[in-house]
Coordinates of C-alpha atoms in Angstrom, one line a residue:
X17 CA 63.3 -107.6 -28.1
X18 CA 61.5 -105.5 -25.5
X19 CA 61.8 -106.6 -22.0
X20 CA 60.1 -105.7 -18.7
X21 CA 62.1 -104.9 -15.6
X22 CA 59.8 -105.4 -12.6
X23 CA 60.3 -103.9 -9.1
X24 CA 62.1 -106.2 -6.7
X25 CA 60.0 -107.5 -3.7
X26 CA 62.3 -106.2 -1.0
X27 CA 63.3 -102.9 -2.5
X28 CA 60.9 -100.5 -4.2
X29 CA 61.7 -99.1 -7.6
X30 CA 61.8 -95.4 -8.2
X31 CA 62.0 -93.9 -11.7
X32 CA 63.1 -90.3 -12.5
X33 CA 62.2 -89.2 -16.0
X34 CA 64.6 -86.3 -16.9
X35 CA 68.3 -85.8 -16.3
X36 CA 68.4 -82.1 -16.5
X37 CA 69.5 -79.8 -13.7
X38 CA 66.3 -80.3 -11.6
X39 CA 66.1 -84.1 -12.2
X40 CA 69.8 -84.4 -11.3
X41 CA 69.4 -82.3 -8.2
X42 CA 66.5 -84.6 -7.1
X43 CA 68.8 -87.6 -7.5
X44 CA 71.5 -85.9 -5.5
X45 CA 69.0 -85.2 -2.7
X46 CA 67.7 -88.7 -2.8
X47 CA 71.2 -90.1 -2.4
X48 CA 72.0 -87.8 0.5
X49 CA 68.8 -88.8 2.2
X50 CA 69.7 -92.5 2.0
X51 CA 67.3 -93.4 -0.8
X52 CA 69.6 -96.1 -2.2
X53 CA 68.9 -98.2 0.9
X54 CA 65.2 -98.4 0.1
X55 CA 64.9 -97.9 -3.7
X56 CA 66.4 -99.2 -6.9
X57 CA 66.5 -95.9 -8.9
X58 CA 66.4 -95.6 -12.7
X59 CA 67.1 -92.2 -14.3
X60 CA 66.1 -91.7 -17.9
X61 CA 67.6 -88.8 -19.9
X62 CA 66.6 -88.0 -23.5
X63 CA 69.9 -86.4 -24.3
X64 CA 73.1 -88.4 -24.8
X65 CA 75.0 -86.4 -22.1
X66 CA 74.4 -86.7 -18.4
X67 CA 73.1 -83.6 -16.6
X68 CA 75.0 -80.4 -17.5
X69 CA 74.9 -76.8 -16.4
X70 CA 72.4 -75.0 -18.6
X71 CA 72.8 -71.8 -16.5
X72 CA 76.3 -71.4 -18.1
X73 CA 75.4 -72.9 -21.4
X74 CA 76.8 -70.1 -23.5
X75 CA 80.3 -70.9 -22.1
X76 CA 80.2 -73.9 -24.5
X77 CA 81.0 -71.4 -27.2
X78 CA 83.9 -70.1 -25.1
X79 CA 85.7 -73.4 -25.0
X80 CA 84.0 -75.4 -22.3
X81 CA 82.9 -79.0 -23.3
X82 CA 80.1 -81.2 -22.2
X83 CA 82.3 -82.8 -19.5
X84 CA 83.3 -79.5 -18.0
X85 CA 79.7 -78.4 -17.9
X86 CA 78.6 -81.7 -16.3
X87 CA 76.8 -81.3 -12.9
X88 CA 78.7 -84.2 -11.3
X89 CA 81.4 -86.8 -11.9
X90 CA 80.2 -89.9 -13.8
X91 CA 80.9 -91.9 -10.7
X92 CA 77.8 -90.5 -9.0
X93 CA 75.6 -92.6 -11.3
X94 CA 77.8 -95.7 -11.0
X95 CA 76.7 -96.4 -7.4
X96 CA 75.0 -99.7 -6.6
X97 CA 71.2 -99.3 -6.9
X98 CA 71.4 -96.4 -9.4
X99 CA 71.1 -96.8 -13.1
X100 CA 71.4 -93.9 -15.6
X101 CA 69.9 -94.5 -19.1
X102 CA 71.2 -91.7 -21.4
X103 CA 69.7 -91.2 -24.9
X104 CA 66.7 -93.3 -23.9
X105 CA 63.5 -91.2 -24.0
X106 CA 60.4 -92.5 -22.2
X107 CA 57.7 -93.0 -24.8
X108 CA 54.7 -93.9 -22.6
X109 CA 53.6 -94.3 -19.1
X110 CA 51.2 -97.1 -18.3
X111 CA 49.7 -96.1 -15.0
X112 CA 47.5 -99.2 -14.7
X113 CA 50.5 -101.5 -15.0
X114 CA 52.8 -99.0 -13.3
X115 CA 55.4 -99.1 -16.1
X116 CA 57.3 -96.7 -18.3
X117 CA 57.8 -97.8 -21.8
X118 CA 61.0 -97.0 -23.7
X119 CA 62.5 -98.3 -27.0
X120 CA 64.8 -100.5 -24.9
X121 CA 62.0 -102.1 -22.9
X122 CA 59.5 -101.5 -20.1
X123 CA 60.4 -100.7 -16.5
X124 CA 58.1 -101.1 -13.6
X125 CA 57.9 -98.5 -10.9
X126 CA 56.5 -98.0 -7.4
X127 CA 57.1 -94.3 -7.4
X128 CA 57.7 -92.0 -10.4
X129 CA 59.2 -88.5 -10.6
X130 CA 58.6 -86.4 -13.8
X131 CA 61.3 -83.9 -14.4
X132 CA 60.9 -83.5 -18.2
X133 CA 61.5 -79.8 -18.3
X134 CA 60.3 -77.6 -21.2
X135 CA 60.7 -77.1 -24.9
X136 CA 61.3 -74.0 -26.9
X137 CA 58.2 -72.4 -28.4
X138 CA 58.4 -71.7 -32.1
X139 CA 55.6 -69.5 -33.4
X140 CA 53.6 -71.0 -36.3
X141 CA 55.3 -68.9 -38.9
X142 CA 55.1 -69.8 -42.6
X143 CA 58.5 -70.9 -43.7
X144 CA 59.9 -71.5 -40.2
X145 CA 61.1 -75.1 -40.8
X146 CA 64.2 -77.0 -41.5
X147 CA 67.4 -75.0 -41.4
X148 CA 65.6 -71.8 -40.9
X149 CA 64.2 -73.1 -37.6
X150 CA 67.1 -73.1 -35.0
X151 CA 66.5 -73.1 -31.3
X152 CA 68.8 -72.4 -28.3
X153 CA 68.4 -75.0 -25.5
X154 CA 70.7 -78.0 -25.6
X155 CA 74.3 -78.7 -26.4
X156 CA 73.2 -80.3 -29.6
X157 CA 71.3 -77.1 -30.5
X158 CA 74.5 -75.1 -29.9
X159 CA 76.4 -77.5 -32.2
X160 CA 73.8 -76.9 -34.9
X161 CA 74.0 -73.1 -34.4
X162 CA 77.8 -73.2 -34.6
X163 CA 77.7 -75.2 -37.8
X164 CA 75.2 -72.8 -39.4
X165 CA 77.2 -69.7 -38.2
X166 CA 80.3 -71.0 -40.1
X167 CA 78.5 -70.2 -43.3
X168 CA 76.8 -67.0 -42.2
X169 CA 77.4 -63.3 -41.9
X170 CA 74.2 -62.2 -40.1
X171 CA 72.0 -63.9 -37.5
X172 CA 68.7 -63.0 -36.0
X173 CA 67.1 -64.1 -32.8
X174 CA 63.3 -64.1 -32.6
X175 CA 62.5 -63.1 -29.0
X176 CA 63.9 -60.3 -26.8
X177 CA 63.5 -62.0 -23.4
X178 CA 66.2 -63.3 -21.2
X179 CA 67.1 -66.3 -23.3
X180 CA 66.8 -64.4 -26.6
X181 CA 69.4 -61.8 -25.5
X182 CA 71.7 -64.6 -24.4
X183 CA 71.3 -66.3 -27.8
X184 CA 72.1 -62.9 -29.5
X185 CA 75.2 -62.7 -27.4
X186 CA 76.1 -66.2 -28.6
X187 CA 75.7 -65.2 -32.3
X188 CA 77.9 -62.1 -31.7
X189 CA 80.6 -64.3 -30.0
X190 CA 80.6 -66.4 -33.2
X191 CA 81.5 -63.4 -35.2
X192 CA 78.0 -62.7 -36.7
X193 CA 76.2 -59.4 -37.1
X194 CA 73.5 -60.0 -34.5
X195 CA 69.9 -58.8 -34.4
X196 CA 67.0 -59.3 -32.0
X197 CA 63.4 -59.2 -33.2
X198 CA 60.8 -58.8 -30.4
X199 CA 57.0 -58.7 -30.8
X200 CA 56.5 -56.6 -27.6
X201 CA 57.3 -52.8 -27.6
X202 CA 60.3 -53.4 -25.2
X203 CA 63.0 -55.9 -24.4
X204 CA 62.5 -58.3 -21.5
X205 CA 58.8 -57.3 -21.2
X206 CA 58.2 -59.6 -18.3
X207 CA 61.0 -58.3 -16.1
X208 CA 61.4 -54.6 -17.2
X209 CA 59.1 -51.6 -17.4
X210 CA 59.2 -49.2 -20.3
X211 CA 62.0 -47.0 -19.0
X212 CA 64.1 -50.1 -18.2
X213 CA 63.5 -51.6 -21.6
X214 CA 64.5 -48.4 -23.3
X215 CA 67.7 -48.2 -21.2
X216 CA 68.6 -51.8 -22.1
X217 CA 67.9 -51.3 -25.8
X218 CA 70.2 -48.3 -25.9
X219 CA 73.0 -50.2 -24.1
X220 CA 72.7 -53.2 -26.4
X221 CA 72.5 -51.2 -29.6
X222 CA 75.6 -49.3 -28.6
X223 CA 77.4 -52.7 -28.6
X224 CA 76.4 -53.3 -32.2
X225 CA 73.4 -55.6 -31.8
X226 CA 70.4 -54.5 -33.9
X227 CA 67.1 -54.3 -31.9
X228 CA 63.7 -54.4 -33.7
X229 CA 60.7 -53.9 -31.4
X230 CA 57.0 -54.3 -32.1
X231 CA 57.8 -56.7 -35.0
X232 CA 55.5 -59.6 -35.8
X233 CA 57.1 -62.0 -38.2
X234 CA 54.5 -63.1 -40.8
X235 CA 56.6 -65.4 -42.9
X236 CA 60.1 -66.5 -43.8
X237 CA 61.1 -66.7 -47.5
X238 CA 64.2 -66.8 -49.6
X239 CA 66.3 -63.6 -49.3
X240 CA 68.2 -61.6 -51.9
X241 CA 71.4 -60.4 -50.2
X242 CA 71.2 -63.0 -47.4
X243 CA 69.8 -66.5 -47.2
X244 CA 66.4 -65.7 -45.6
X245 CA 64.0 -62.8 -45.6
X246 CA 61.8 -62.3 -42.5
X247 CA 58.7 -60.6 -43.6
X248 CA 57.0 -58.4 -40.9
X249 CA 53.5 -57.0 -40.7
X250 CA 53.3 -53.7 -42.6
X251 CA 55.6 -54.7 -45.5
X252 CA 58.8 -54.4 -43.5
X253 CA 61.4 -57.1 -43.7
X254 CA 64.9 -58.1 -42.4
X255 CA 67.2 -60.5 -44.2
X256 CA 69.5 -62.9 -42.5
X257 CA 71.6 -66.1 -42.9
X258 CA 70.2 -67.9 -39.9
X259 CA 67.3 -67.5 -37.5
X260 CA 67.3 -68.7 -33.8
X261 CA 63.9 -68.9 -32.2
X262 CA 63.8 -67.9 -28.5
X263 CA 60.2 -66.9 -28.1
X264 CA 59.5 -68.5 -24.7
X265 CA 59.1 -72.1 -23.4
X266 CA 56.3 -74.5 -23.0
X267 CA 56.2 -77.2 -20.3
X268 CA 57.1 -80.7 -21.6
X269 CA 53.9 -82.4 -20.4
X270 CA 53.4 -84.8 -23.3
X271 CA 53.8 -87.9 -21.1
X272 CA 51.3 -86.6 -18.6
X273 CA 48.8 -85.9 -21.4
X274 CA 49.4 -89.4 -22.7
X275 CA 48.7 -91.1 -19.4
X276 CA 45.9 -88.7 -18.5
X277 CA 47.3 -86.9 -15.5
X278 CA 45.6 -83.6 -14.6
X279 CA 47.1 -80.6 -16.3
X280 CA 47.3 -76.9 -15.4
X281 CA 45.0 -74.4 -17.2
X282 CA 47.8 -73.3 -19.5
X283 CA 49.6 -76.6 -19.7
X284 CA 52.1 -78.2 -17.3
X285 CA 51.5 -81.1 -15.0
X286 CA 49.2 -80.0 -12.1
X287 CA 50.8 -80.5 -8.7
X288 CA 49.8 -79.7 -5.1
X289 CA 52.1 -78.2 -2.5
X290 CA 53.7 -81.6 -2.1
X291 CA 54.5 -81.8 -5.8
X292 CA 52.1 -84.7 -6.2
X293 CA 50.2 -85.1 -9.4
X294 CA 46.6 -86.4 -9.7
X295 CA 48.2 -89.8 -9.2
X296 CA 49.5 -90.2 -5.7
X297 CA 52.5 -92.2 -6.8
X298 CA 53.7 -89.8 -9.4
X299 CA 55.4 -86.5 -8.7
X300 CA 56.3 -83.6 -11.0
X301 CA 59.1 -81.1 -10.5
X302 CA 60.6 -78.2 -12.4
X303 CA 59.4 -76.5 -15.5
X304 CA 57.1 -79.4 -16.5
X305 CA 55.1 -78.8 -13.3
X306 CA 52.3 -76.3 -12.8
X307 CA 51.5 -75.3 -9.2
X308 CA 48.4 -73.2 -8.8
X309 CA 48.3 -72.8 -12.6
X310 CA 51.8 -71.3 -12.8
X311 CA 55.0 -72.8 -14.3
X312 CA 58.3 -71.7 -12.9
X313 CA 61.2 -71.2 -15.3
X314 CA 64.0 -70.6 -12.8
X315 CA 66.4 -73.1 -11.3
X316 CA 65.7 -72.2 -7.7
X317 CA 62.0 -73.2 -7.7
X318 CA 62.9 -76.4 -9.4
X319 CA 65.5 -77.2 -6.8
X320 CA 63.0 -76.4 -4.1
X321 CA 60.6 -78.9 -5.6
X322 CA 63.3 -81.5 -6.0
X323 CA 64.2 -81.2 -2.3
X324 CA 60.6 -81.5 -1.3
X325 CA 60.1 -84.7 -3.3
X326 CA 63.3 -86.3 -2.2
X327 CA 62.4 -85.7 1.5
X328 CA 58.9 -87.2 1.1
X329 CA 60.2 -90.3 -0.7
X330 CA 62.6 -90.9 2.2
X331 CA 60.0 -90.2 4.9
X332 CA 61.7 -87.0 6.0
X333 CA 60.1 -83.7 6.8
X334 CA 59.4 -81.8 3.6
X335 CA 58.9 -78.1 3.3
X336 CA 55.7 -77.5 1.2
X337 CA 56.0 -75.7 -2.1
X338 CA 53.8 -72.6 -2.2
X339 CA 55.3 -70.8 -5.2
X340 CA 58.6 -69.0 -5.5
X341 CA 60.3 -65.7 -5.8
X342 CA 61.0 -65.0 -9.5
X343 CA 63.5 -62.2 -9.0
X344 CA 66.3 -62.3 -11.5
X345 CA 69.8 -60.9 -11.9
X346 CA 72.0 -61.2 -15.0
X347 CA 74.6 -59.6 -17.1
X348 CA 74.4 -60.0 -20.8
X349 CA 76.8 -58.4 -23.3
X350 CA 78.3 -56.7 -20.3
X351 CA 75.0 -55.0 -19.3
X352 CA 73.6 -55.4 -15.8
X353 CA 69.9 -56.2 -15.5
X354 CA 67.9 -56.9 -12.4
X355 CA 64.2 -57.4 -11.7
X356 CA 62.9 -57.9 -8.1
X357 CA 59.4 -58.7 -6.9
X358 CA 56.6 -56.4 -8.1
X359 CA 58.8 -54.7 -10.7
X360 CA 55.9 -53.2 -12.5
X361 CA 54.2 -51.7 -9.4
X362 CA 51.0 -53.8 -10.1
X363 CA 50.0 -54.1 -6.5
X364 CA 47.2 -51.8 -5.3
X365 CA 48.6 -48.5 -3.9
X366 CA 52.2 -49.2 -5.0
X367 CA 54.4 -46.1 -5.4
X368 CA 57.6 -45.7 -7.3
X369 CA 60.9 -43.9 -7.2
X370 CA 63.0 -43.6 -10.3
X371 CA 66.6 -42.7 -11.0
X372 CA 67.7 -42.1 -14.6
X373 CA 71.4 -41.4 -15.5
X374 CA 71.4 -40.6 -19.2
X375 CA 75.2 -40.1 -19.1
X376 CA 75.8 -43.8 -18.3
X377 CA 72.6 -45.2 -19.6
X378 CA 71.6 -46.5 -16.1
X379 CA 68.1 -46.8 -14.8
X380 CA 66.7 -47.8 -11.4
X381 CA 63.2 -48.0 -10.2
X382 CA 62.1 -48.7 -6.6
X383 CA 58.5 -49.9 -5.9
X384 CA 57.3 -49.4 -2.3
X385 CA 54.1 -50.1 -0.5
X386 CA 51.3 -47.5 -0.1
X387 CA 52.4 -46.7 3.4
X388 CA 56.0 -46.3 2.3
X389 CA 57.3 -48.9 4.8
X390 CA 58.3 -51.9 2.6
X391 CA 60.0 -52.5 -0.7
X392 CA 57.7 -54.4 -3.1
X393 CA 60.0 -54.6 -6.1
X394 CA 62.7 -53.0 -8.2
X395 CA 64.1 -52.7 -11.7
X396 CA 67.8 -52.2 -12.4
X397 CA 69.6 -51.6 -15.7
X398 CA 73.2 -50.8 -16.0
X399 CA 74.3 -51.3 -12.3
X400 CA 73.4 -54.4 -10.3
X401 CA 75.4 -53.3 -7.2
X402 CA 72.1 -52.4 -5.7
X403 CA 70.5 -55.8 -6.3
X404 CA 71.5 -57.8 -3.2
X405 CA 70.5 -55.1 -0.8
X406 CA 67.1 -54.5 -2.4
X407 CA 66.4 -58.2 -2.7
X408 CA 67.0 -58.6 1.1
X409 CA 64.6 -55.7 1.8
X410 CA 61.9 -57.5 -0.2
X411 CA 62.5 -61.1 1.0
X412 CA 62.8 -60.2 4.7
X413 CA 60.3 -57.3 4.9
X414 CA 63.0 -55.0 6.3
X415 CA 61.7 -51.5 7.2
X416 CA 62.6 -48.8 4.7
X417 CA 64.8 -45.8 5.7
X418 CA 63.1 -42.4 6.1
X419 CA 64.0 -41.5 2.5
X420 CA 63.3 -44.7 0.4
X421 CA 64.8 -43.1 -2.7
X422 CA 68.3 -43.2 -1.0
X423 CA 68.3 -46.9 -1.8
X424 CA 68.6 -46.3 -5.5
X425 CA 70.6 -43.0 -5.5
X426 CA 74.3 -43.1 -6.3
X427 CA 76.3 -44.5 -3.4
X428 CA 77.8 -41.9 -1.0
X429 CA 79.2 -42.0 2.5
X430 CA 75.8 -40.8 3.8
X431 CA 73.7 -43.4 2.0
X432 CA 72.1 -46.1 4.1
X433 CA 73.6 -49.5 3.6
X434 CA 72.4 -52.9 4.6
X435 CA 75.3 -54.8 6.1
X436 CA 75.5 -58.5 6.8
X437 CA 74.8 -57.8 10.5
X438 CA 71.4 -56.3 9.5
X439 CA 70.3 -59.5 7.9
X440 CA 68.1 -61.7 10.0
X441 CA 69.3 -65.3 10.6
X442 CA 66.4 -66.5 8.4
X443 CA 67.6 -64.4 5.4
X444 CA 68.0 -66.5 2.3
X445 CA 71.5 -66.0 0.9
X446 CA 71.4 -68.8 -1.8
X447 CA 67.9 -69.4 -3.2
X448 CA 69.1 -72.2 -5.5
X449 CA 70.1 -74.4 -2.6
X450 CA 67.9 -72.7 0.1
X451 CA 70.9 -71.6 2.2
X452 CA 70.1 -69.2 4.9
X453 CA 72.4 -66.9 6.9
X454 CA 71.9 -69.2 9.8
X455 CA 73.2 -72.1 7.8
X456 CA 76.3 -70.2 6.9
X457 CA 76.9 -69.3 10.6
X458 CA 76.4 -72.9 11.5
X459 CA 79.0 -74.0 8.9
X460 CA 81.5 -71.5 10.3
X461 CA 80.9 -72.7 13.9
X462 CA 81.5 -76.2 12.6
X463 CA 85.0 -75.3 11.5
X464 CA 84.6 -73.9 8.0
X465 CA 87.1 -71.0 7.5
X466 CA 87.5 -70.7 3.7
X467 CA 85.1 -69.8 1.0
X468 CA 85.7 -73.0 -1.1
X469 CA 85.0 -75.1 2.0
X470 CA 81.9 -73.1 2.7
X471 CA 80.6 -73.8 -0.8
X472 CA 81.4 -77.5 -0.5
X473 CA 79.7 -77.7 2.8
X474 CA 76.5 -75.7 2.1
X475 CA 76.4 -75.8 -1.7
X476 CA 75.8 -72.0 -1.6
X477 CA 76.7 -70.2 -4.9
X478 CA 77.1 -73.6 -6.7
X479 CA 73.8 -73.3 -8.6
X480 CA 73.4 -70.2 -10.7
X481 CA 76.3 -68.4 -8.9
X482 CA 74.5 -65.1 -8.6
X483 CA 74.8 -65.0 -4.9
X484 CA 78.6 -65.4 -4.8
X485 CA 79.4 -61.8 -3.9
X486 CA 76.7 -61.7 -1.1
X487 CA 77.9 -65.0 0.2
X488 CA 81.5 -63.8 0.4
X489 CA 80.4 -60.6 2.2
X490 CA 78.3 -62.5 4.8
X491 CA 81.0 -65.1 5.3
X492 CA 83.8 -62.6 5.9
X493 CA 81.5 -60.5 8.3
X494 CA 80.7 -63.6 10.4
X495 CA 84.4 -64.6 10.5
X496 CA 85.4 -61.2 11.8
X497 CA 82.6 -61.3 14.3
X498 CA 84.1 -64.5 15.7
X499 CA 87.6 -63.1 15.8
X500 CA 88.9 -65.2 12.9
X501 CA 91.4 -63.6 10.6
X502 CA 89.8 -63.2 7.2
X503 CA 91.6 -64.5 4.1
X504 CA 91.6 -61.5 1.7
X505 CA 91.9 -63.7 -1.4
X506 CA 89.6 -62.6 -4.2
X507 CA 88.0 -66.0 -4.5
X508 CA 88.9 -69.7 -4.4
X509 CA 90.6 -69.3 -7.8
X510 CA 92.9 -66.5 -6.9
X511 CA 94.8 -66.3 -3.5
X512 CA 95.4 -62.6 -4.0
X513 CA 93.6 -59.3 -3.5
X514 CA 92.3 -57.2 -6.4
X515 CA 95.2 -54.8 -5.8
X516 CA 97.8 -57.6 -6.1
X517 CA 96.2 -58.9 -9.3
X518 CA 96.3 -55.3 -10.7
X519 CA 100.0 -55.2 -10.0
X520 CA 100.6 -58.6 -11.7
X521 CA 98.8 -57.3 -14.8
X522 CA 100.9 -54.1 -14.9
X523 CA 104.3 -55.7 -14.2
X524 CA 103.9 -58.8 -16.2
X525 CA 101.9 -57.3 -19.1
X526 CA 99.0 -59.7 -18.6
X527 CA 96.3 -59.0 -21.1
X528 CA 93.8 -61.8 -20.8
X529 CA 91.9 -63.7 -18.1
X530 CA 93.2 -67.0 -19.2
X531 CA 96.8 -65.7 -18.9
X532 CA 96.1 -64.4 -15.4
X533 CA 94.5 -67.6 -14.3
X534 CA 97.4 -69.7 -15.7
X535 CA 100.1 -67.6 -14.0
X536 CA 98.5 -66.8 -10.6
X537 CA 95.3 -68.8 -10.2
X538 CA 94.0 -72.3 -10.0
X539 CA 91.4 -74.2 -11.9
X540 CA 90.5 -73.5 -15.5
X541 CA 87.1 -71.7 -15.5
X542 CA 86.9 -68.9 -12.9
X543 CA 83.7 -67.7 -11.3
X544 CA 81.2 -64.8 -11.1
X545 CA 83.6 -63.0 -8.7
X546 CA 87.0 -63.3 -10.4
X547 CA 86.0 -63.1 -14.1
X548 CA 84.4 -59.6 -14.0
X549 CA 87.0 -58.4 -11.5
X550 CA 89.9 -59.4 -13.8
X551 CA 88.0 -57.9 -16.7
X552 CA 87.8 -54.6 -14.9
X553 CA 91.5 -54.8 -14.0
X554 CA 92.5 -55.4 -17.6
X555 CA 90.3 -52.6 -18.9
X556 CA 91.9 -50.2 -16.3
X557 CA 95.4 -51.3 -16.9
X558 CA 95.4 -51.1 -20.7
X559 CA 92.9 -48.3 -21.2
X560 CA 90.5 -50.6 -22.9
X561 CA 86.7 -50.1 -22.6
X562 CA 85.0 -52.7 -20.4
X563 CA 82.8 -53.5 -23.4
X564 CA 85.9 -54.4 -25.5
X565 CA 85.0 -57.6 -27.4
X566 CA 87.8 -59.5 -25.5
X567 CA 86.5 -58.4 -22.1
X568 CA 82.7 -58.7 -22.6
X569 CA 82.7 -62.5 -22.1
X570 CA 84.1 -62.0 -18.6
X571 CA 81.1 -59.8 -17.8
X572 CA 78.4 -62.1 -19.1
X573 CA 76.4 -64.3 -16.7
X574 CA 72.8 -65.4 -16.8
X575 CA 71.9 -66.9 -13.5
X576 CA 68.3 -67.6 -14.3
X577 CA 66.9 -68.9 -17.5
X578 CA 69.8 -69.8 -19.7
X579 CA 68.3 -72.4 -22.0
X580 CA 66.0 -73.5 -19.3
X581 CA 66.8 -75.5 -16.2
X582 CA 65.9 -79.1 -17.1

């Protein structure tokens, strides 16, 4: 029997629809702001698992389970005044009665937060249905892909964007011959220019992944040698045993449409700079929200919105949301890719410098303003060691050196560098949790003297993890500036230097990351600092290419899209 849970008279009821990364972060921020003293909070999640880390979703194929990917301990949702409803999708919102309707009853609300995320877009292709229509977004999706792969030899991903390449990597890790089919004339068309796309294609093909560009799939039919045949325009075709669609995302705005909230011009729930919808008591955050007509598919903007809403609901000062930086850095199949700011040089008067190294397959493009004084954007393929410096130039408007091209030329003793001391106090070190250099300095002055403690105190590098190296650099610089002896440990998982780990590998014949971690580290996962470092050590010790199949997983991170954030 359906029941209605009405708000209590002395405590308001707050409902959060969505228990993905952004919805979960909103709950964390609410708890930290004291929301449980003024609200009874209900959180509804469509999936059966509590919030998990979609940024590192592919590690599920590497042995991690739902619990190890969870964003928090189960005890977080066991607090008095907080109820988590897993596997309970909200079916309708009744704005007139101020209720949400589920299969288990109706729940009244005073305030409502929509964090429903997005869903994978599957093009309307004839035959794309049933078992030929796999997607890559949730743990359940990955279970389905794993099951299909057990009976397959070849797999194809439709979509050559960020998530599509990650899905191709997943297929390869499952032992399949992997192919990527992309409608555009280059891979990652949003982030990369033509030269960058070509460099990435060459690197990925060298790893044994087939890349098919400018291919429009017209239909899917039964194959002859393999299970399915993908029929392209122009009578071309490709046969495969399974097909994973990763052709972009769409905001999950069905509930907003049902209750007639205002929508963005291309979908998404329209919000203002306070993340309010057209109903003053309903907020929207993350990928389901559209600010100024744009939907943001990264974790950092979603977290920014979550902080904004949590502060407002607790009558605290909230920083308005006026869009977000969409710069991205990732490593897929061992290949570095970075895209910063105006990567395509679209702004009026923008000028570009390019560096191409055909020997290594590396490509770098620097986009500067017409007057040559500021960095507007950059494209990096093959080497992301330039990323942190270039991002700080863009974010902080730092004046360019006399020769801007020196910023992308191979490093030398005479090349200009941007040390931690050159970063202003306002420089953002961690965009996921909005941690500035000033916040790091404040934590150090408050007694924080180790990296693990700094992460716990500020949450820096605990979101996507992409800022881990920069955080370590700034942290150590500030400790030295204060006369504090710096711990030379590689990271919180290894209390040794790179040189010491190299010696362990040689003397003890260590040939895998897991073995190194078990013998000389702590924890069971590693991080974006130690995994690629140990991978490099093992490659050097045993004369194995860094792209050796056993080492590639140590290089792979996707700190942006990864199956979407919510």
